[in-house]
mmCIF file of C-alpha atoms in Angstrom:
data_model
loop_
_atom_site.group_PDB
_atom_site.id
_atom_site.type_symbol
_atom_site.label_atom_id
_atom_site.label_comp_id
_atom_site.label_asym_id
_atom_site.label_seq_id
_atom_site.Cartn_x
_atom_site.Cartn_y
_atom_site.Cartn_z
ATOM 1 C CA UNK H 1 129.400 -4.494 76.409
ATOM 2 C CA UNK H 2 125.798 -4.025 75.112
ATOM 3 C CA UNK H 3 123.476 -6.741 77.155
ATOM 4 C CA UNK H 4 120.048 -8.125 75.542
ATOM 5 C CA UNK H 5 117.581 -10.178 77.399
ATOM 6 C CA UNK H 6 115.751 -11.783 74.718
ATOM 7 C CA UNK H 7 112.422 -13.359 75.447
ATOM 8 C CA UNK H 8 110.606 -16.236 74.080
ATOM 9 C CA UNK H 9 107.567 -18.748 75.088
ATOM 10 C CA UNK H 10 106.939 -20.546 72.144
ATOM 11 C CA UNK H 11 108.190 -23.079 69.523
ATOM 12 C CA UNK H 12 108.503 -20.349 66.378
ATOM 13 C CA UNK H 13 110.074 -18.391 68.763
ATOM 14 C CA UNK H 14 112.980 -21.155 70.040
ATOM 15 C CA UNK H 15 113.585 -21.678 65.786
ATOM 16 C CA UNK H 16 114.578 -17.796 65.659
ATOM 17 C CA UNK H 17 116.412 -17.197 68.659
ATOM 18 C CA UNK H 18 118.890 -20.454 67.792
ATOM 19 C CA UNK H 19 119.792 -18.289 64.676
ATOM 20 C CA UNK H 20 119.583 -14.924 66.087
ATOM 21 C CA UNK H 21 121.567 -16.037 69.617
ATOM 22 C CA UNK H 22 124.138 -18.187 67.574
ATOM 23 C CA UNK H 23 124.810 -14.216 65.646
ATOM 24 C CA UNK H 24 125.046 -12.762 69.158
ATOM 25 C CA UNK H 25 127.382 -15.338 69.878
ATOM 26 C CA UNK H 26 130.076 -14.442 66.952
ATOM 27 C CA UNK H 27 129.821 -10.915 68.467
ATOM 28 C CA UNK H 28 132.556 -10.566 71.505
ATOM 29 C CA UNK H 29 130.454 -7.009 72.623
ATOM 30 C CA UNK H 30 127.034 -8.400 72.924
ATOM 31 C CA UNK H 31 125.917 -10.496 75.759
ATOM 32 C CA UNK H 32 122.437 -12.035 75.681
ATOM 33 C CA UNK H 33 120.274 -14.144 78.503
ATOM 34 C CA UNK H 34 117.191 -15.536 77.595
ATOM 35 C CA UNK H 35 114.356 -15.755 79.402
ATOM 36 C CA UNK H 36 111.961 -18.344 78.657
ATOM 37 C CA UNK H 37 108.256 -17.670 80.203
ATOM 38 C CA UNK H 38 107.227 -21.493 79.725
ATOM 39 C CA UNK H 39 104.054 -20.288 77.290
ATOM 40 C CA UNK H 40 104.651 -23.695 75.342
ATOM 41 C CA UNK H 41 105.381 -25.397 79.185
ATOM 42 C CA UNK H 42 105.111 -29.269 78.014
ATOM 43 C CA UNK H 43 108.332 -31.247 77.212
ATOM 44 C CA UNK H 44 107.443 -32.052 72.999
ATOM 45 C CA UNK H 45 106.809 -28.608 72.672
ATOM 46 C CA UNK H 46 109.317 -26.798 74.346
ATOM 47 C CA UNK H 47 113.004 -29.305 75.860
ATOM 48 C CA UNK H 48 113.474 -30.647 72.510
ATOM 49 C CA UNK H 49 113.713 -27.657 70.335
ATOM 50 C CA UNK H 50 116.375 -26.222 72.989
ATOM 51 C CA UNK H 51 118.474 -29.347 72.645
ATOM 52 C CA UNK H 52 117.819 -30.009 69.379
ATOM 53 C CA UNK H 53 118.566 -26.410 67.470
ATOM 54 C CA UNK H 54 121.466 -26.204 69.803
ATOM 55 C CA UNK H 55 120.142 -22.692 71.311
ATOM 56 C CA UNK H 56 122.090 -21.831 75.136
ATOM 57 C CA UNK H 57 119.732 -22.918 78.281
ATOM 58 C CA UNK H 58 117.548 -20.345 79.192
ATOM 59 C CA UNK H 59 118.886 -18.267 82.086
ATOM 60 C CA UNK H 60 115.484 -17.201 82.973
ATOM 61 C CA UNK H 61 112.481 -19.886 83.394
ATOM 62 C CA UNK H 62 109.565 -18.278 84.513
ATOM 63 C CA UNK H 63 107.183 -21.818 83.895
ATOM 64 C CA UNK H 64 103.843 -19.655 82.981
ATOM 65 C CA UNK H 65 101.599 -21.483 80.981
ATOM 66 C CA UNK H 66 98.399 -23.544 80.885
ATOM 67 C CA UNK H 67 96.200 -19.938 81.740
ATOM 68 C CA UNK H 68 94.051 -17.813 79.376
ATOM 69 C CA UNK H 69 95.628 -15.028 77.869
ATOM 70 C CA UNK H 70 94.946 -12.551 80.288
ATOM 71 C CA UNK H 71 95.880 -14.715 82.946
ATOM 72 C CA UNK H 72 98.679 -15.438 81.504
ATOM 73 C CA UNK H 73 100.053 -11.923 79.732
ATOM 74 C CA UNK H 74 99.629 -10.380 83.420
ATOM 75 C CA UNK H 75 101.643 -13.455 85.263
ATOM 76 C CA UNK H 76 104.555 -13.294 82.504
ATOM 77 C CA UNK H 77 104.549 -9.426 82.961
ATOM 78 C CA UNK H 78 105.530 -9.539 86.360
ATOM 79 C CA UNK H 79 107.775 -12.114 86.089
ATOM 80 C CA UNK H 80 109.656 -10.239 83.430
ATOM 81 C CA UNK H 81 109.734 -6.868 85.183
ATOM 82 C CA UNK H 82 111.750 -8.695 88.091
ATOM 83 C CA UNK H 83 114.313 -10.400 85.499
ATOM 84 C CA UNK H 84 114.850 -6.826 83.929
ATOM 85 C CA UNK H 85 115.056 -4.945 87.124
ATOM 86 C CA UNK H 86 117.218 -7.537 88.084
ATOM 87 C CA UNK H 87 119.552 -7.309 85.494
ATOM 88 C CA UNK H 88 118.779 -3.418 83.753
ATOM 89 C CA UNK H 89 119.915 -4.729 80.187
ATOM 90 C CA UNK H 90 120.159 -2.081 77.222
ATOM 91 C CA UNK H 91 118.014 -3.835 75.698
ATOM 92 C CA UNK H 92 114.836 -6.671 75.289
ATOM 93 C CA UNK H 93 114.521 -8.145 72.276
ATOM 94 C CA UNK H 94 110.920 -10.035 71.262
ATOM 95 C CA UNK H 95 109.646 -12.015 68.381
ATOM 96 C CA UNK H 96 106.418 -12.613 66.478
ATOM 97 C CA UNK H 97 103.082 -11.951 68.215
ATOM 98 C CA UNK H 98 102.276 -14.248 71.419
ATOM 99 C CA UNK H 99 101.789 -13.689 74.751
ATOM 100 C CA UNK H 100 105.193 -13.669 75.829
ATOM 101 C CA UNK H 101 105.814 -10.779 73.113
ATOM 102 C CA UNK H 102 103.343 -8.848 74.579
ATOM 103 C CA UNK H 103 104.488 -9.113 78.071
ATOM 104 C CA UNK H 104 107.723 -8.410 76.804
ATOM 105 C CA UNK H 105 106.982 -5.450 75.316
ATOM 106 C CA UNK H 106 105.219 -3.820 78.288
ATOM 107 C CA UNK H 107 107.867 -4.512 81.312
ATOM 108 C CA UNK H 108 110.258 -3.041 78.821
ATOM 109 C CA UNK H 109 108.447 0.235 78.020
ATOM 110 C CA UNK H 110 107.355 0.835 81.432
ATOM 111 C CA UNK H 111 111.189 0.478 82.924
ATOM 112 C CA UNK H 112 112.325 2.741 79.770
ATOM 113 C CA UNK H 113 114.489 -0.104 78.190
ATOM 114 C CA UNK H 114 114.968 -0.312 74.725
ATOM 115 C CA UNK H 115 112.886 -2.819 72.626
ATOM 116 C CA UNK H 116 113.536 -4.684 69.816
ATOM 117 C CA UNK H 117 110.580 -6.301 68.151
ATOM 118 C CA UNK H 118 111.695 -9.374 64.912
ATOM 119 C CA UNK H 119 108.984 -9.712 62.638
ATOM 120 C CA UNK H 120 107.397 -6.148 63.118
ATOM 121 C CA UNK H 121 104.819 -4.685 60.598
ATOM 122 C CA UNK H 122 102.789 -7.978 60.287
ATOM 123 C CA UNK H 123 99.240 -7.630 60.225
ATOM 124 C CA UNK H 124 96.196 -10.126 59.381
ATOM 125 C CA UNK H 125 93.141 -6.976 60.255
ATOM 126 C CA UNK H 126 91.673 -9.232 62.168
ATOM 127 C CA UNK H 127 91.616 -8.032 65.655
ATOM 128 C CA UNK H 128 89.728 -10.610 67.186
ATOM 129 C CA UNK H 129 93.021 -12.834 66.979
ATOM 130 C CA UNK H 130 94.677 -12.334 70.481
ATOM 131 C CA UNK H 131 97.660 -12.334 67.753
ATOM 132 C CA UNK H 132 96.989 -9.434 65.914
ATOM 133 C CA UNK H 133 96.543 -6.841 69.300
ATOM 134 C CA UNK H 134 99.606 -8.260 69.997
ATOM 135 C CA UNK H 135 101.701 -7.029 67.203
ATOM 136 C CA UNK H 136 99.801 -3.809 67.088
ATOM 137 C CA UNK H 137 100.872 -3.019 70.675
ATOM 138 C CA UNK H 138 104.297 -4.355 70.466
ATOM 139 C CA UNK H 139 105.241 -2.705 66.973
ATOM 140 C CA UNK H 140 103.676 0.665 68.757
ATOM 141 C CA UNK H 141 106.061 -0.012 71.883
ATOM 142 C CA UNK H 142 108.676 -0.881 69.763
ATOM 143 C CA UNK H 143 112.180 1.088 69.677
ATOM 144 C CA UNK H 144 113.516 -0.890 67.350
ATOM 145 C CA UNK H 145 110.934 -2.339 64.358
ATOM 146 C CA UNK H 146 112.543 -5.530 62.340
ATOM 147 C CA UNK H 147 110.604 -6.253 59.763
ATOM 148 C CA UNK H 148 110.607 -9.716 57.359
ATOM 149 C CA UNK H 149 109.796 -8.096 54.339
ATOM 150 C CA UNK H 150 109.397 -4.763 52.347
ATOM 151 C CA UNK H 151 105.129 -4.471 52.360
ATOM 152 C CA UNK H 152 105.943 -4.810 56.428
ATOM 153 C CA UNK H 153 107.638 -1.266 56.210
ATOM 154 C CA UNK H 154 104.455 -0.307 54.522
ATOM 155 C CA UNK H 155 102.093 -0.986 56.583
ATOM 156 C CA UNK H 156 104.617 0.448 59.583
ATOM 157 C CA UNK H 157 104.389 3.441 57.834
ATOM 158 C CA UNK H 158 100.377 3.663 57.775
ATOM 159 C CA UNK H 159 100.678 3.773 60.816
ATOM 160 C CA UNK H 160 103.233 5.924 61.580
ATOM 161 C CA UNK H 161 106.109 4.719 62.396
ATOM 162 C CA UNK H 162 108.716 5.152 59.807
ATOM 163 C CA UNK H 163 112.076 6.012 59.607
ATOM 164 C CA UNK H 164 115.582 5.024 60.883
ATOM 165 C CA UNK H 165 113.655 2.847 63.541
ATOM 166 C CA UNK H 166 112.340 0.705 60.617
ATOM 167 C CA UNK H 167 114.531 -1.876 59.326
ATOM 168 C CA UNK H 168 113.599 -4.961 56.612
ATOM 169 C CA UNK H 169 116.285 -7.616 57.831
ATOM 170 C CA UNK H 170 114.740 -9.883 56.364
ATOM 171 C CA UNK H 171 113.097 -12.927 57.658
ATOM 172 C CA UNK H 172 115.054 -15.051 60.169
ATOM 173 C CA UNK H 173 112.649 -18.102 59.541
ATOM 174 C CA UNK H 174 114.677 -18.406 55.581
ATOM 175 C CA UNK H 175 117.973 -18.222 58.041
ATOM 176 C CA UNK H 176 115.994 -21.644 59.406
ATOM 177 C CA UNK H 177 115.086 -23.127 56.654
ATOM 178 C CA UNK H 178 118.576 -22.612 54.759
ATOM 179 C CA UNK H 179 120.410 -24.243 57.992
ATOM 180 C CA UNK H 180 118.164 -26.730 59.382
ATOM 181 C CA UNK H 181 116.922 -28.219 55.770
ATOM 182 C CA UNK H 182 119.912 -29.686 55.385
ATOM 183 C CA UNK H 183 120.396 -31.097 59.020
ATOM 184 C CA UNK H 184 117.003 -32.781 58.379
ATOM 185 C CA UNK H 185 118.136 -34.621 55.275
ATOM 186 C CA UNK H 186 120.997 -35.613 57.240
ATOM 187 C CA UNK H 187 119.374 -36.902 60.266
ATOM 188 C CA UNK H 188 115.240 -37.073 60.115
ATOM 189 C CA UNK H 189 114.550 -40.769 59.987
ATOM 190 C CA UNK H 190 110.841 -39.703 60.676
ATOM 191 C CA UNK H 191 109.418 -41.378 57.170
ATOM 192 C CA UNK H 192 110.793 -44.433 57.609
ATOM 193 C CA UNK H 193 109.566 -44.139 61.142
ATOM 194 C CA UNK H 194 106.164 -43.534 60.005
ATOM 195 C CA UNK H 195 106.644 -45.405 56.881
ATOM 196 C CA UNK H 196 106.187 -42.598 54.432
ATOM 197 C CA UNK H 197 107.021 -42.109 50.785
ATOM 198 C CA UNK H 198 108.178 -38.376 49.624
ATOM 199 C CA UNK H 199 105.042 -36.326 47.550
ATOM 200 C CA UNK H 200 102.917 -39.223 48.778
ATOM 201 C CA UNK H 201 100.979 -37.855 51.909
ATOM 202 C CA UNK H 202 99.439 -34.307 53.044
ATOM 203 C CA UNK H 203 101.727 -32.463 56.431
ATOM 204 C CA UNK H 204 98.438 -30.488 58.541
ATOM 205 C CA UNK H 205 98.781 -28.389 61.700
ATOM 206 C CA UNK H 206 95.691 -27.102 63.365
ATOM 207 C CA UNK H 207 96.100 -25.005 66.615
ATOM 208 C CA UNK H 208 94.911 -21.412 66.407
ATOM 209 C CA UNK H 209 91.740 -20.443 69.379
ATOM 210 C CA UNK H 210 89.328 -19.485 65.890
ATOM 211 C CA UNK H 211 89.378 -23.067 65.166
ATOM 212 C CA UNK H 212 90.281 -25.313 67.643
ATOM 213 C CA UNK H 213 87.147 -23.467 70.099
ATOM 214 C CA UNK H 214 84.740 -23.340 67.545
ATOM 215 C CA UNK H 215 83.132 -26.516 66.476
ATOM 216 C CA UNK H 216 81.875 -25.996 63.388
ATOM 217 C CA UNK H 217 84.981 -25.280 62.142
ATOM 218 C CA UNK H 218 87.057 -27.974 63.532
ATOM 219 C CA UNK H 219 84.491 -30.175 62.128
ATOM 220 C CA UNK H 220 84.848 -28.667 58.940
ATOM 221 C CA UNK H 221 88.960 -29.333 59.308
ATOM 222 C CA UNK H 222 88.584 -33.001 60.313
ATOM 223 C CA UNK H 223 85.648 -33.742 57.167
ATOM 224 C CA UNK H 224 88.395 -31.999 54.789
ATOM 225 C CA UNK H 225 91.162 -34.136 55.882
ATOM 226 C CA UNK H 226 88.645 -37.304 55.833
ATOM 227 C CA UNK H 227 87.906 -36.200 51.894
ATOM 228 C CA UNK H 228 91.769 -36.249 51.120
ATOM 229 C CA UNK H 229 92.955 -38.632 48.563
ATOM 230 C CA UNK H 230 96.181 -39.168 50.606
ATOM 231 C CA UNK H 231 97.281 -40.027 54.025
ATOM 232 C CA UNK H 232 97.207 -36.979 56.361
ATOM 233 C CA UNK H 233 100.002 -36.931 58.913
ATOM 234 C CA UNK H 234 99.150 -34.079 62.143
ATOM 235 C CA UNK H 235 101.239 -33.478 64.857
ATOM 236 C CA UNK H 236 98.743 -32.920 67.543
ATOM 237 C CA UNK H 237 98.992 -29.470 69.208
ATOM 238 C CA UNK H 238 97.609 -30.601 72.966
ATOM 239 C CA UNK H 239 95.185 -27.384 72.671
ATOM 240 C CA UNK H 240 93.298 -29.170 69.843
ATOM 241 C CA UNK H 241 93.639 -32.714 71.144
ATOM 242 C CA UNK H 242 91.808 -31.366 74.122
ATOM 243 C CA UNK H 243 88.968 -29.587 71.982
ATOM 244 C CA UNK H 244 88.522 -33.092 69.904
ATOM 245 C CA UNK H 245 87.844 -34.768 72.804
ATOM 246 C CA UNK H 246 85.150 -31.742 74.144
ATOM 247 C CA UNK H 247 83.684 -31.859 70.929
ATOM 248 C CA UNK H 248 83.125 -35.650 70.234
ATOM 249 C CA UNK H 249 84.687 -35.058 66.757
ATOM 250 C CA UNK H 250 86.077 -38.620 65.604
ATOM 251 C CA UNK H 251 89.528 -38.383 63.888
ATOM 252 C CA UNK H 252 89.480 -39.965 59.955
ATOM 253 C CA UNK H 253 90.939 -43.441 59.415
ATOM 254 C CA UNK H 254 93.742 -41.769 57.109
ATOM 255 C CA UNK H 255 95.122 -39.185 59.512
ATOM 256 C CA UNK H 256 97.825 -40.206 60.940
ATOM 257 C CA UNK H 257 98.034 -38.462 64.457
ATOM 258 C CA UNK H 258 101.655 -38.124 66.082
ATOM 259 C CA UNK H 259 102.829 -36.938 69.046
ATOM 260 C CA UNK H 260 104.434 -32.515 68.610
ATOM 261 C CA UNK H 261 107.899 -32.987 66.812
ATOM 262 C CA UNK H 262 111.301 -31.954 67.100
ATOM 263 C CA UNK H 263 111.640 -29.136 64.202
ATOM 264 C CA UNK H 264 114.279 -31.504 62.611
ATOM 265 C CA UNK H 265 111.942 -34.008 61.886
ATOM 266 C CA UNK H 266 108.818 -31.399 61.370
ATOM 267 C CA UNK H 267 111.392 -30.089 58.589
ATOM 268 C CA UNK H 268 111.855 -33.575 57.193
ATOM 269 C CA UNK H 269 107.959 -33.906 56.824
ATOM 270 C CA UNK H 270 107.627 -30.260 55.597
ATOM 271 C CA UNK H 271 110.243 -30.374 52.854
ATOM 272 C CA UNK H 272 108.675 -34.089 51.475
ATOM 273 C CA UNK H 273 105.245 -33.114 51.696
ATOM 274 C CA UNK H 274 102.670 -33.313 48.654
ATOM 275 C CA UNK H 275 100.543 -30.639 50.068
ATOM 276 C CA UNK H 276 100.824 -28.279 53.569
ATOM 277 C CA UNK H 277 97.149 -27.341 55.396
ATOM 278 C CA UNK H 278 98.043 -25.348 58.238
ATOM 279 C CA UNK H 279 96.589 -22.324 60.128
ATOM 280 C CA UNK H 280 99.971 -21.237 61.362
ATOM 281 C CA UNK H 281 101.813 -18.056 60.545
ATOM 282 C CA UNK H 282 105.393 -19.437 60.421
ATOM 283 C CA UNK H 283 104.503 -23.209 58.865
ATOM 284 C CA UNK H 284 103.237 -21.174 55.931
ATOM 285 C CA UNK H 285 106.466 -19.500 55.412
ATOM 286 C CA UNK H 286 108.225 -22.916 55.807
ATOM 287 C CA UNK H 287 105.982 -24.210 52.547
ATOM 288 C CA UNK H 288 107.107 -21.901 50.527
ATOM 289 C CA UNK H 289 110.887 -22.050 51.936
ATOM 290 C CA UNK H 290 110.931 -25.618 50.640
ATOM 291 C CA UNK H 291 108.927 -25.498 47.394
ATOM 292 C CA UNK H 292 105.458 -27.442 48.764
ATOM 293 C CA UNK H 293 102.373 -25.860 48.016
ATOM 294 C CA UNK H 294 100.052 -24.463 51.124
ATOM 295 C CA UNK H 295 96.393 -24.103 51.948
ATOM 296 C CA UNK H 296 96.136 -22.003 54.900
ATOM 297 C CA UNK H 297 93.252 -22.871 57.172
ATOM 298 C CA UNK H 298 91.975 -19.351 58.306
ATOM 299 C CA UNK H 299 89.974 -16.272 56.744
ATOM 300 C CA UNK H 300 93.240 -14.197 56.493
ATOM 301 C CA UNK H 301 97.044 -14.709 55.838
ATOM 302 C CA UNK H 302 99.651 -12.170 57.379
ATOM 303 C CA UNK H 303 101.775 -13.440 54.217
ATOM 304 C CA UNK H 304 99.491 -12.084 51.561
ATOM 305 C CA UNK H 305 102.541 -12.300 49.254
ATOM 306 C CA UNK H 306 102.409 -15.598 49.148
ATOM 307 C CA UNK H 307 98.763 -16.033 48.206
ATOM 308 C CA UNK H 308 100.268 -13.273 45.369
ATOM 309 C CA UNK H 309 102.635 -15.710 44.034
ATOM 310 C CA UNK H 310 100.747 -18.698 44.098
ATOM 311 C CA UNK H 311 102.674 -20.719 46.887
ATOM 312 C CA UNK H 312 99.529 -20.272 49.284
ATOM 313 C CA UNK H 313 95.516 -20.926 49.023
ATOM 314 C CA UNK H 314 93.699 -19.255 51.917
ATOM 315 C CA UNK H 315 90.554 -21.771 52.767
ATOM 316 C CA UNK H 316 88.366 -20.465 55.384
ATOM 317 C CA UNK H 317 87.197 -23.639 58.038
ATOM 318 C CA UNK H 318 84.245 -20.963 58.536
ATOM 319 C CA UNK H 319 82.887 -21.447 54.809
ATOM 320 C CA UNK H 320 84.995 -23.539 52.414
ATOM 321 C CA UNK H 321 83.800 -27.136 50.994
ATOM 322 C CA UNK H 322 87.507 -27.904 53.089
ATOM 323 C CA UNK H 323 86.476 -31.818 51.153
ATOM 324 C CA UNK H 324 86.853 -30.036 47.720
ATOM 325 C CA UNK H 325 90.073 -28.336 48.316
ATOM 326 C CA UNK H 326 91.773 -31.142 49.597
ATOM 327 C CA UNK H 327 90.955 -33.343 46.164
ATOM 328 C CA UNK H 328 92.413 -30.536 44.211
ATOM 329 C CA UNK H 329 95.871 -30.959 42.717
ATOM 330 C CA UNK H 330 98.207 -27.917 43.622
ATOM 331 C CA UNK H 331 100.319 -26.497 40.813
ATOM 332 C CA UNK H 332 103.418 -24.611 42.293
ATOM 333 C CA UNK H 333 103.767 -20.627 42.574
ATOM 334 C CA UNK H 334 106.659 -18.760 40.959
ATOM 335 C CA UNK H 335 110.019 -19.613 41.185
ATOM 336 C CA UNK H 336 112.147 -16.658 41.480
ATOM 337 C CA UNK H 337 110.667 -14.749 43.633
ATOM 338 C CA UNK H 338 112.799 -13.594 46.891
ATOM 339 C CA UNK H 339 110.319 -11.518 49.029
ATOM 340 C CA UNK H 340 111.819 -12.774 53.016
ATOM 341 C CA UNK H 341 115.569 -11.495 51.759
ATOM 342 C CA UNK H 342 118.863 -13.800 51.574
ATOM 343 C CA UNK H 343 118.840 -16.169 54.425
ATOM 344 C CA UNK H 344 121.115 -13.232 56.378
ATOM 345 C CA UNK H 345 118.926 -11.913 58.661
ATOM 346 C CA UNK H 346 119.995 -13.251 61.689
ATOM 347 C CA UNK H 347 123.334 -11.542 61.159
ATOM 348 C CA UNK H 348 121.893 -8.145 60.329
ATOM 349 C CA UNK H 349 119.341 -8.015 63.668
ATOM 350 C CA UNK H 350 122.554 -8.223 65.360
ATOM 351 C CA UNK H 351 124.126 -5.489 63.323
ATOM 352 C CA UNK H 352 121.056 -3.036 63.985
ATOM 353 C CA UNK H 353 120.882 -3.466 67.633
ATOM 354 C CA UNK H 354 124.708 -3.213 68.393
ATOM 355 C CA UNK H 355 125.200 0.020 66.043
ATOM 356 C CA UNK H 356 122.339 1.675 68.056
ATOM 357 C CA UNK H 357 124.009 0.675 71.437
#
């Protein structure tokens, strides 16, 4: 019996462990805990998605969050290092680039037990996003590197690390979108609830530290969104409803502020959405999943394939006219393009960590 502790902390990471543990769970000689380190700690942000994507209870709740990132990193590391001396699995499987990645990825590689890192290879070059060291230092720790798509290999390989411990799986966030886009047309009733019309309003997310702690650039956000022609719905991250209220900024009559959703109905809104401005990684992958066009409100995408095809406009808060972009009209990328694989990665992580066991 091979065990796995996977780890996870925030809401990307619940959407890929429901598909990745639900492969674990068709798989009679795997048995996975997770351990949750509470980095997303309030209810909106972290209950619902467990309930809602139908992913086990955590076996591990470690209730860490609310601190900086050093605070935090070194509080999750020991709680982690207990859990896996606890329970000596074969091996700890992380996703994506937070905090609780990082922590992850140390407690393993100091107790010698193998690590598994989903969505390996990303990189934005920007290393003054806590994000980026995090990747660099996890892919580096990293026994087992699962990348999301072939120029992830590549830049693996830049630095190194190549070979049989490299594996493009594909991106587990399609796996998602494939599943969960059709529970959402199913069950969302969030545009009635907010009485919207499909192609008829902008979907925004704003969370990331460069622009939620910098005023400027906030501002910048908020006077784009005020220029729109159409109603701009944003689920309020409580990082950035904090920093509005620090920074006096006064929120535009045609925003339409909401409470952090469920993924079902964020899925709804993303799939019927004229236009996407967002500055996170995985919403801008979620875009393109459904066919919406994306602007991308930072100086660098990790998805530069996207800007490639056309899907995704990168618009720096720092130093775009944010008013001019949002009064353009977005044509569509390419259509059949199929850079995150077939919607099977979820499956093949499994495959890759059991034949190594």
């Amino acid at each position: 019996m091979t065990k796995v502790i996977t780890i996870v902390g925030a809401r990307p990471q619940f959407i890929k462990a429901a598909v990745v543990s639900h492969a674990f769970r068709q798989d009679t000689g795997v048995e996975e805990k997770l351990l949750h380190t509470g980095q997303h700690f309030d209810a909106n942000m972290s209950d619902v998605f467990f309930s809602e994507l139908n992913i086990p209870h955590p076996h591990f709740n470690l209730g860490i969050g609310g601190g900086g990132h050093g605070q935090n990193t070194g509080r999750m590391l020991e709680g982690i290092e207990k859990v896996l001396i606890d329970e000596r699995p074969d091996w700890v499987l992380v996703y994506g680039d937070t905090d609780s990645t990082l922590a992850g990825a140390i407690a393993a590689s100091k107790l010698h037990i193998r690590l598994a890192h989903v969505e390996a290879g990303l990189r934005s070059f920007n290393k003054k996003m806590p994000e980026e060291i995090n990747r660099i230092l996890t892919d580096h720790a990293s026994d087992l590197l699962l990348t999301p798509n072939a120029s992830a290999v590549q830049t693996l390989a830049l630095e190194g690390i190549k070979g049989n411990q490299v594996i493009n799986v594909g991106d587990v966030m399609y796996d998602a979108a494939l599943i969960y886009g059709q529970r959402a047309d199913e069950n969302s009733r969030i545009l009635d609830a907010l009485k919207l019309s499909s192609k008829r309003y902008i979907l925004a997310t704003v969370h990331r530290q460069e622009n939620t702690d910098t005023l400027h650039r906030l501002a910048n956000i908020f006077s784009g969104f005020a220029a729109a022609s159409l109603p701009v719905v944003l689920p309020l991250h409580p990082r950035t409803k904090q920093r509005i209220k620090s920074h006096g900024i006064s929120i535009p009559s045609n925003v339409i502020v909401v409470e952090p959703l469920g993924y079902i109905d964020m899925v709804m809104l993303e799939k019927h959405a004229a236009l996407i401005a967002t500055d996170s990684g995985g919403v801008q992958k979620e875009a393109y999943f459904h066919g919406v066009p994306c602007v991308t409100l930072r100086d660098e995408t990790e998805w530069t394939e996207l800007v490639e095809l056309g899907w995704n406009t990168l618009a720096s808060p720092d130093s775009t006219d944010l008013a001019s972009v949002f009064s353009t009209v977005f044509e569509l990328g390419q259509g059949g393009v199929a850079p995150y694989g077939t919607g099977a990665a979820g499956s093949a992580i499994v495959s890759a960590i059991v034949e190594r066991s």
